[in-house]
Amino acid sequence: MTDQTRRTFLQQAALGTAAMLAYPPSTVLGANDRVRVGMIGVGDRGNDLLGQVKSVSNVEIVAMADVYSRRRDHVKGRVPDIQTSDDYRRLLDMKDIDGVIVASPLHTHARHFVDTLAAGKDLYAEKTMTWSIPEAEKCLAAATGSGRVVQIGLQYQSSGSLTDAKQWIRDGWIGKVAQVESWMSRNTPHGKGQWVREVPSDCTADKVNWSGFLNGRSDRPFDPFKLINWRLFWEFSGGNCAENMVHQIAWIMTALDLPEPSAAYMSGGVFSEKDGREVPDTIAVTLDFPKDIVVTWQSTFSNKHYGLGDRILGSDGTCEHHFDEALEYWPEKTNRPEGESMKGKTHDQDHMKNWVECIRSRGTPNAPAEIGYRSAIAVHMANLSYRSNKRITLEEAKASTPEFS
Ligand SMILES: NC(=O)c1ccc[n+]([C@@H]2O[C@H](COP(=O)([O-])OP(=O)(O)OC[C@H]3O[C@@H](n4cnc5c(N)ncnc54)[C@H](O)[C@@H]3O)[C@@H](O)[C@H]2O)c1
C-alpha cells in the first residue's frame, strides 16, 4: 500500500463505513505490500525475533516498547529509526502498525495479547500463550472471530517433522497409539543455576517502568533480580512446563490430533538448583487424554545426556522426534513384518515468515490461538497438579482460581 492509499484507508476507516468496519486496517494489504511491525518486550527472545522478522522481505520494524531503558537503547542500535516507549499502550496507539510481536514475560502475555487484538493489529505472541487458564479462555475468545492473524511462538508447529509425523500416522504406519514419551534435559556447570541471569549494573529503579512489569501483581519496592529472573518465580512464570514442555506437547497434540488432557499429574521439585527459585528443576508429568493415550514428559537440569525428544509408540511402528533433526521411523515387526525404517524428508518452514505471509494473505498461520490454548491448558494443568500435590482433572483445573491475579 502506498502512503497515499494507506492514508485514504485510514480516513475511510475513521468514517466508520460498514464496508470498512468489515475490513480493519491490515486486511487491505496487498501481496507486495510492506508490513509494519511493532514489538512489545525485547529482551533475549525479542532480540532473536527481531532478527527473524528483519530477514523477512518487505517488513519494516517501526516501534518497540519495553519497560527497561537498556532494552530500548539496545534495539535503537539495531534499528536506528525505531520509535520506543516504556509503555506498550503508546505502541498500540500507532495507526501505522499492522502486526505486533509480543515477547514479554509470561504474566504479561494475556494483557498484551488482548490489547493488541483490540487495537485491530495482527499478533505474533510468544508461548506459553498465557500464565493461567482463565487468561487462556480470555485470549482464545478474543482471537476467535476477530479476523486478526494470530501466530503463537510455537515454532515446531512449522517443522517438517510435524508434517511427516501427521502423514505417517494418516498412512497407518504407526497403528494404535496408547503411549507417548517425551523428555527435555539440560545441565549447568557446578555452582551456576540454569536460567539464572546476571543483573546488569544499570538495572535501577529510574531505568525501569516497574509498575508496567508488575502488571497488577501486588505493589512492592523495585526488585531488579525478579525483573531479570522472572522465570524462577510462580508469580511471573510457569516454570519449565511453560518454557519447554509447551513446545513438545503442542507438537504431540497436533501430530495425534489430541484435545485438552482429561487429567494431569506432576511430581518433582527443586532438587538441583538450590538458589532460592520456586519453580522445579526436576519434573515428571503424566497427561491422560480422552482418546486412551497417556503422554509423559520428564525434565531435568542436572543431566543432558539424552537431550530432548518425543517418542510416539504405536502398535505398528515407532516415531522418534528430536528437535532440529529429521523424524525417524521404525516398524513394529509384530504387526508390520515387511515394514522398513525411514527418515522424514520435509523441510521446516520459517515460522516468522509464515506469520508475515498470513498478514498479507489473511490465511491461518501454522500455530493459531487454538493450539496456543490447548497447549497452555496442558501446561497449567501440570503446574496446578504439582502445586496442589494431587492429580487434577480438566474440570477441576478449569474451576480453580489462580493464586495471583
Ligand atoms: N519460542 C521460543 O523458543 C522461546 C525461546 C525463549 C523465550 N521464549 C518466550 O519469550 C518470552 C520472553 O522471554 P525472554 O527470555 O526474552 O525474557 P526476557 O526477560 O529476556 O525479556 C522480556 C523483556 O520484556 C520486558 N518487559 C517486562 N515487562 C514488560 C511489559 N509490561 N511491557 C513491555 N516490556 C516488558 C523486559 O524488560 C525484557 O526486556 C517468554 O514468554 C518466553 O517463554 C520463547
Coordinates of C-alpha atoms and ligand atoms in Angstrom, one line a residue:
M1 CA 0.0 0.0 0.0
T2 CA 1.3 3.4 -0.8
D3 CA 1.3 6.1 1.9
Q4 CA -1.5 7.8 0.0
T5 CA -3.7 4.7 -0.1
R6 CA -2.9 4.0 3.5
R7 CA -3.9 7.5 4.4
T8 CA -7.1 7.2 2.3
F9 CA -7.9 3.9 4.0
L10 CA -7.4 5.4 7.5
Q11 CA -9.6 8.3 6.6
Q12 CA -12.3 5.9 5.4
A13 CA -11.9 3.7 8.5
A14 CA -12.3 6.8 10.6
L15 CA -15.6 7.5 8.8
G16 CA -16.7 4.1 10.0
T17 CA -18.5 2.9 6.9
A18 CA -19.9 -0.6 7.2
A19 CA -17.6 -1.8 4.4
M20 CA -14.5 -0.5 6.1
L21 CA -15.6 -1.9 9.5
A22 CA -15.7 -5.3 7.9
Y23 CA -12.1 -4.9 6.8
P24 CA -10.0 -3.5 9.6
P25 CA -6.6 -2.0 8.7
S26 CA -4.2 -4.8 7.9
T27 CA -6.7 -6.8 5.9
V28 CA -6.2 -4.4 3.0
L29 CA -2.5 -5.1 2.5
G30 CA -1.8 -6.5 -1.0
A31 CA 0.6 -9.3 -1.8
N32 CA 3.6 -7.0 -2.3
D33 CA 2.9 -4.6 0.5
R34 CA 5.2 -3.6 3.3
V35 CA 4.2 -5.0 6.6
R36 CA 4.9 -2.6 9.5
V37 CA 5.7 -4.3 12.8
G38 CA 5.9 -3.2 16.4
M39 CA 7.4 -5.2 19.3
I40 CA 6.5 -5.5 22.9
G41 CA 9.2 -6.8 25.3
V42 CA 12.5 -7.1 23.5
G43 CA 14.8 -9.0 25.8
D44 CA 16.6 -12.2 25.0
R45 CA 13.8 -13.8 22.8
G46 CA 12.6 -10.5 21.5
N47 CA 16.1 -9.9 20.0
D48 CA 16.0 -13.3 18.3
L49 CA 12.6 -12.5 16.9
L50 CA 13.8 -9.0 15.8
G51 CA 16.5 -10.7 13.7
Q52 CA 13.9 -13.2 12.3
V53 CA 11.4 -10.5 11.3
K54 CA 14.1 -8.3 9.8
S55 CA 15.1 -11.1 7.5
V56 CA 11.6 -11.3 6.0
S57 CA 11.4 -9.2 2.9
N58 CA 9.4 -6.0 2.8
V59 CA 8.9 -5.8 6.6
E60 CA 9.6 -2.5 8.5
I61 CA 10.1 -2.5 12.2
V62 CA 8.7 0.8 13.3
A63 CA 8.3 0.8 17.0
M64 CA 9.1 -1.2 20.2
A65 CA 8.0 -0.9 23.8
D66 CA 10.0 -2.3 26.8
V67 CA 9.8 -1.3 30.4
Y68 CA 13.7 -1.3 30.7
S69 CA 15.7 1.6 29.1
R70 CA 18.7 -0.7 28.4
R71 CA 16.5 -2.9 26.1
R72 CA 15.2 0.2 24.2
D73 CA 18.7 1.5 23.8
H74 CA 19.9 -1.8 22.5
V75 CA 17.2 -2.1 19.9
K76 CA 17.9 1.5 18.7
G77 CA 21.4 0.3 18.0
R78 CA 19.9 -2.4 15.7
V79 CA 17.1 -0.3 14.2
P80 CA 18.2 3.3 14.4
D81 CA 14.9 4.9 13.3
I82 CA 12.7 2.9 15.6
Q83 CA 10.3 4.7 17.9
T84 CA 10.5 3.5 21.5
S85 CA 8.4 3.7 24.7
D86 CA 8.3 2.2 28.1
D87 CA 4.5 1.8 27.8
Y88 CA 3.2 -0.7 25.3
R89 CA -0.1 1.3 25.0
R90 CA 1.7 4.0 23.2
L91 CA 2.8 1.5 20.6
L92 CA -0.7 0.2 20.2
D93 CA -2.0 3.7 19.7
M94 CA 0.1 4.0 16.5
K95 CA -2.1 3.7 13.4
D96 CA 0.7 2.6 11.1
I97 CA 1.5 -0.7 12.7
D98 CA 0.0 -3.8 11.1
G99 CA 1.3 -6.5 13.3
V100 CA 2.8 -6.7 16.9
I101 CA 5.3 -9.2 18.2
V102 CA 5.0 -9.9 21.9
A103 CA 8.0 -11.4 23.8
S104 CA 7.3 -10.1 27.2
P105 CA 7.4 -12.2 30.4
L106 CA 4.6 -14.8 30.8
H107 CA 2.5 -13.0 33.4
T108 CA 2.0 -10.1 30.9
H109 CA 1.2 -12.2 27.9
A110 CA -2.6 -12.1 28.2
R111 CA -2.8 -8.3 28.6
H112 CA -0.5 -7.7 25.6
F113 CA -2.5 -10.4 23.6
V114 CA -6.0 -9.0 24.2
D115 CA -5.0 -5.3 23.9
T116 CA -3.1 -5.9 20.6
L117 CA -6.2 -7.6 19.1
A118 CA -8.5 -4.8 20.5
A119 CA -6.2 -2.3 18.8
G120 CA -7.0 -4.0 15.4
K121 CA -3.5 -5.4 14.9
D122 CA -2.3 -8.8 13.9
L123 CA -0.2 -10.7 16.6
Y124 CA 2.8 -12.9 17.0
A125 CA 2.6 -13.9 20.7
E126 CA 5.4 -15.9 22.4
K127 CA 4.5 -19.1 24.1
T128 CA 3.1 -20.1 26.5
M129 CA 0.0 -18.2 25.4
T130 CA -0.9 -17.2 28.9
W131 CA 0.1 -17.5 32.6
S132 CA -3.3 -19.0 33.7
I133 CA -6.3 -20.9 32.5
P134 CA -8.8 -18.0 32.8
E135 CA -6.4 -15.9 30.8
A136 CA -6.2 -18.6 28.1
E137 CA -10.0 -18.6 27.9
K138 CA -10.0 -14.8 27.5
C139 CA -7.3 -14.8 24.8
L140 CA -8.9 -17.6 22.8
A141 CA -12.3 -15.7 23.0
A142 CA -10.5 -12.5 21.8
A143 CA -8.9 -14.2 18.9
T144 CA -11.9 -16.2 17.8
G145 CA -13.8 -14.3 15.1
S146 CA -11.5 -11.3 15.4
G147 CA -10.4 -11.5 11.9
R148 CA -6.8 -11.0 13.1
V149 CA -3.9 -13.2 12.2
V150 CA -2.5 -14.8 15.4
Q151 CA 0.6 -16.8 15.4
I152 CA 1.8 -18.3 18.7
G153 CA 5.6 -18.7 19.1
L154 CA 5.4 -22.5 19.0
Q155 CA 7.8 -22.7 16.1
Y156 CA 7.8 -26.5 16.0
Q157 CA 4.3 -26.2 14.6
S158 CA 6.1 -25.1 11.4
S159 CA 8.5 -28.0 11.5
G160 CA 8.9 -30.6 8.7
S161 CA 8.9 -33.3 11.4
L162 CA 5.3 -32.4 12.3
T163 CA 4.2 -32.7 8.7
D164 CA 6.0 -36.1 8.4
A165 CA 4.5 -37.4 11.7
K166 CA 1.0 -36.5 10.7
Q167 CA 1.5 -38.1 7.3
W168 CA 2.9 -41.4 8.7
I169 CA 0.0 -41.5 11.2
R170 CA -2.5 -40.9 8.5
D171 CA -0.9 -43.6 6.3
G172 CA -1.3 -46.1 9.1
W173 CA 2.4 -46.8 9.7
I174 CA 2.2 -46.1 13.4
G175 CA -1.1 -48.0 14.2
K176 CA -2.8 -47.7 17.5
V177 CA -1.0 -45.3 19.9
A178 CA -1.6 -45.7 23.6
Q179 CA 1.6 -44.0 24.9
V180 CA 3.9 -41.1 24.0
E181 CA 7.2 -40.5 25.9
S182 CA 8.8 -37.1 25.8
W183 CA 11.7 -35.6 27.7
M184 CA 13.8 -32.4 27.9
S185 CA 17.2 -32.3 29.7
R186 CA 19.9 -29.8 30.3
N187 CA 22.9 -29.4 32.6
T188 CA 24.6 -26.5 34.2
P189 CA 28.2 -26.1 35.5
H190 CA 28.5 -26.7 39.2
G191 CA 27.7 -23.5 41.2
K192 CA 25.7 -21.9 38.3
G193 CA 21.9 -22.1 38.2
Q194 CA 20.0 -23.0 35.0
W195 CA 18.2 -19.9 33.7
V196 CA 19.9 -17.5 36.2
R197 CA 20.9 -14.2 34.6
E198 CA 23.2 -11.6 36.0
V199 CA 21.5 -8.3 36.8
P200 CA 23.1 -5.5 34.7
S201 CA 24.6 -2.6 36.8
D202 CA 22.2 -0.1 35.1
C203 CA 19.1 -2.1 36.2
T204 CA 18.0 0.6 38.7
A205 CA 14.5 1.9 39.6
D206 CA 14.9 5.1 37.5
K207 CA 15.6 3.0 34.3
V208 CA 12.6 0.7 34.7
N209 CA 8.8 1.1 34.5
W210 CA 8.4 -1.2 37.5
S211 CA 4.6 -1.0 37.7
G212 CA 4.5 -1.9 34.0
F213 CA 6.4 -5.0 34.8
L214 CA 4.3 -5.9 37.8
N215 CA 1.2 -5.7 35.6
G216 CA -1.2 -5.7 38.5
R217 CA 0.7 -8.0 40.8
S218 CA 0.9 -6.6 44.4
D219 CA 2.9 -3.4 44.6
R220 CA 6.4 -3.6 46.2
P221 CA 9.8 -1.9 46.0
F222 CA 11.8 -2.3 42.8
D223 CA 13.4 -5.7 42.7
P224 CA 15.9 -6.0 39.8
F225 CA 16.6 -9.7 40.4
K226 CA 12.9 -10.5 39.8
L227 CA 12.7 -8.3 36.7
I228 CA 15.6 -10.1 35.1
N229 CA 15.0 -13.6 36.6
W230 CA 11.1 -13.6 36.5
R231 CA 11.3 -17.2 35.2
L232 CA 12.2 -18.5 38.6
F233 CA 9.1 -17.3 40.4
W234 CA 5.5 -18.6 40.1
E235 CA 4.0 -15.1 40.2
F236 CA 5.5 -14.4 36.8
S237 CA 6.4 -17.8 35.4
G238 CA 5.0 -21.2 34.6
G239 CA 8.4 -22.9 35.2
N240 CA 9.8 -25.4 32.7
C241 CA 6.4 -26.7 31.6
A242 CA 5.6 -23.2 30.3
E243 CA 9.1 -22.7 29.0
N244 CA 9.7 -26.1 27.3
M245 CA 7.0 -28.7 27.7
V246 CA 4.6 -26.5 25.8
H247 CA 6.6 -26.8 22.6
Q248 CA 6.6 -30.6 22.8
I249 CA 3.0 -31.0 24.0
A250 CA 1.8 -28.8 21.2
W251 CA 3.8 -30.9 18.7
I252 CA 2.4 -34.1 20.1
M253 CA -1.2 -32.8 20.3
T254 CA -1.1 -31.7 16.7
A255 CA 0.6 -34.9 15.4
L256 CA -2.1 -37.1 17.1
D257 CA -5.0 -34.6 16.9
L258 CA -5.4 -34.6 20.7
P259 CA -7.9 -32.4 22.6
E260 CA -7.0 -31.0 26.1
P261 CA -5.8 -33.6 28.6
S262 CA -8.6 -35.1 30.7
A263 CA -6.2 -35.2 33.8
A264 CA -2.7 -34.3 34.8
Y265 CA -0.2 -35.4 37.5
M266 CA 3.2 -33.7 38.0
S267 CA 5.8 -34.6 40.6
G268 CA 9.4 -33.3 41.1
G269 CA 10.9 -30.4 43.0
V270 CA 13.8 -28.0 43.3
F271 CA 16.4 -30.8 43.6
S272 CA 19.4 -29.5 41.8
E273 CA 19.2 -25.6 41.6
K274 CA 19.1 -24.7 45.3
D275 CA 19.3 -21.0 44.7
G276 CA 16.0 -19.7 46.1
R277 CA 13.9 -20.4 43.0
E278 CA 10.3 -21.5 43.3
V279 CA 9.8 -23.4 40.1
P280 CA 11.0 -27.0 40.0
D281 CA 14.1 -28.1 38.1
T282 CA 13.2 -31.8 38.1
I283 CA 9.9 -32.7 36.7
A284 CA 7.8 -35.8 35.8
V285 CA 4.4 -35.1 34.2
T286 CA 1.8 -37.6 33.2
L287 CA -1.1 -36.3 31.0
D288 CA -4.1 -38.5 30.3
F289 CA -6.0 -37.9 27.1
P290 CA -9.6 -38.9 26.3
K291 CA -8.5 -41.0 23.3
D292 CA -6.9 -43.7 25.5
I293 CA -3.5 -42.1 25.3
V294 CA -1.1 -41.3 28.1
V295 CA 1.7 -38.8 27.4
T296 CA 4.7 -38.4 29.8
W297 CA 7.2 -35.6 29.9
Q298 CA 10.3 -35.6 32.0
S299 CA 12.8 -32.8 32.5
T300 CA 16.0 -32.3 34.5
F301 CA 18.6 -29.5 34.7
S302 CA 21.3 -31.7 36.0
N303 CA 22.0 -34.2 33.2
K304 CA 21.7 -33.6 29.4
H305 CA 22.8 -37.0 28.1
Y306 CA 19.5 -37.7 26.3
G307 CA 18.9 -34.2 25.2
L308 CA 15.4 -33.6 24.1
G309 CA 12.9 -35.7 22.2
D310 CA 9.5 -37.4 21.8
R311 CA 8.6 -41.0 21.0
I312 CA 5.2 -41.9 19.6
L313 CA 4.8 -45.6 20.5
G314 CA 2.3 -47.3 18.2
S315 CA 1.2 -50.9 17.7
D316 CA 2.6 -50.9 14.1
G317 CA 5.6 -48.5 14.4
T318 CA 7.6 -46.1 16.5
C319 CA 8.2 -42.5 15.6
E320 CA 11.1 -40.6 17.2
H321 CA 11.5 -36.9 17.2
H322 CA 14.5 -34.8 18.1
F323 CA 14.1 -31.1 17.5
D324 CA 16.0 -29.8 14.5
E325 CA 16.6 -33.3 13.2
A326 CA 14.7 -35.4 10.7
L327 CA 12.0 -37.6 12.1
E328 CA 12.7 -41.3 12.4
Y329 CA 10.5 -44.3 12.0
W330 CA 10.9 -48.0 12.9
P331 CA 8.2 -50.6 12.1
E332 CA 6.9 -52.9 14.8
K333 CA 7.8 -56.3 13.3
T334 CA 5.0 -57.9 15.3
N335 CA 2.4 -56.1 13.1
R336 CA 4.4 -54.9 10.1
P337 CA 6.9 -57.7 9.4
E338 CA 7.7 -56.3 6.0
G339 CA 7.9 -52.7 7.1
E340 CA 11.1 -50.6 6.6
S341 CA 12.6 -47.9 8.8
M342 CA 12.7 -44.4 7.3
K343 CA 13.6 -40.8 7.9
G344 CA 11.4 -37.7 7.4
K345 CA 12.2 -35.5 4.4
T346 CA 10.0 -32.5 4.8
H347 CA 11.9 -29.2 5.4
D348 CA 11.0 -26.8 8.2
Q349 CA 9.1 -23.6 7.3
D350 CA 10.1 -20.2 8.6
H351 CA 7.6 -19.6 11.4
M352 CA 8.0 -15.9 11.4
K353 CA 7.7 -15.7 7.6
N354 CA 4.6 -17.8 7.8
W355 CA 3.1 -15.1 10.1
V356 CA 4.0 -12.3 7.8
E357 CA 2.7 -14.1 4.7
C358 CA -0.6 -14.7 6.5
I359 CA -0.8 -11.0 7.4
R360 CA -0.7 -10.4 3.6
S361 CA -3.0 -13.3 2.6
R362 CA -5.3 -13.3 5.7
G363 CA -4.6 -17.0 5.9
T364 CA -4.4 -19.0 9.1
P365 CA -0.8 -19.4 10.4
N366 CA 0.7 -22.7 11.5
A367 CA 0.3 -22.0 15.2
P368 CA -3.0 -20.2 15.7
A369 CA -4.6 -19.3 19.1
E370 CA -6.3 -22.6 19.2
I371 CA -3.1 -24.7 19.6
G372 CA -1.8 -21.9 21.9
Y373 CA -4.9 -22.5 24.0
R374 CA -4.8 -26.3 24.1
S375 CA -1.0 -26.4 24.9
A376 CA -1.4 -23.7 27.6
I377 CA -4.2 -25.8 29.3
A378 CA -1.9 -28.8 29.4
V379 CA 0.9 -26.6 31.0
H380 CA -1.4 -25.1 33.6
M381 CA -3.0 -28.5 34.5
A382 CA 0.5 -29.9 35.1
N383 CA 1.5 -26.9 37.3
L384 CA -1.8 -27.0 39.2
S385 CA -1.2 -30.6 39.9
Y386 CA 2.3 -30.0 41.2
R387 CA 1.3 -27.1 43.3
S388 CA -1.7 -28.9 44.9
N389 CA 0.3 -32.1 45.1
K390 CA -2.5 -34.2 43.6
R391 CA -3.8 -35.5 40.2
I392 CA -6.1 -32.9 38.7
T393 CA -8.9 -33.3 36.1
L394 CA -9.6 -30.8 33.4
E395 CA -12.9 -29.8 35.1
E396 CA -11.1 -29.2 38.4
A397 CA -8.4 -27.2 36.7
K398 CA -10.9 -25.0 34.9
A399 CA -12.8 -24.4 38.1
S400 CA -9.7 -23.4 40.1
T401 CA -8.8 -19.8 40.9
P402 CA -5.3 -18.7 40.1
E403 CA -3.2 -17.8 43.1
F404 CA -2.1 -14.4 41.7
S405 CA -4.2 -12.2 39.5
Ligands
LIG1 N1 9.7 -19.7 21.3 C1 10.8 -19.9 21.9 O1 11.6 -20.8 21.5 C2 11.2 -19.1 23.0 C3 12.5 -19.0 23.5 C4 12.8 -18.2 24.6 C5 11.8 -17.5 25.2 N2 10.5 -17.5 24.7 C6 9.5 -16.8 25.4 O2 9.7 -15.4 25.2 C7 9.2 -14.6 26.3 C8 10.4 -13.7 26.8 O3 11.4 -14.5 27.3 P1 12.9 -13.8 27.4 O4 13.8 -14.9 27.8 O5 13.2 -13.0 26.2 O6 12.7 -12.9 28.7 P2 13.5 -11.5 28.9 O7 13.3 -11.2 30.4 O8 14.9 -11.6 28.4 O9 12.7 -10.4 28.0 C9 11.5 -9.9 28.4 C10 11.5 -8.4 28.1 O10 10.2 -7.9 28.4 C11 10.4 -6.6 29.0 N3 9.2 -6.4 29.8 C12 8.8 -6.8 31.0 N4 7.6 -6.4 31.3 C13 7.2 -5.7 30.3 C14 6.0 -5.0 30.0 N5 4.9 -5.0 30.9 N6 5.9 -4.3 28.8 C15 6.9 -4.3 27.9 N7 8.1 -5.0 28.1 C16 8.2 -5.7 29.3 C17 11.7 -6.8 29.9 O11 12.3 -5.6 30.2 C18 12.5 -7.6 28.9 O12 13.3 -6.8 28.1 C19 8.8 -15.7 27.4 O13 7.4 -15.8 27.3 C20 9.5 -16.9 26.9 O14 8.8 -18.1 27.3 C21 10.2 -18.3 23.7

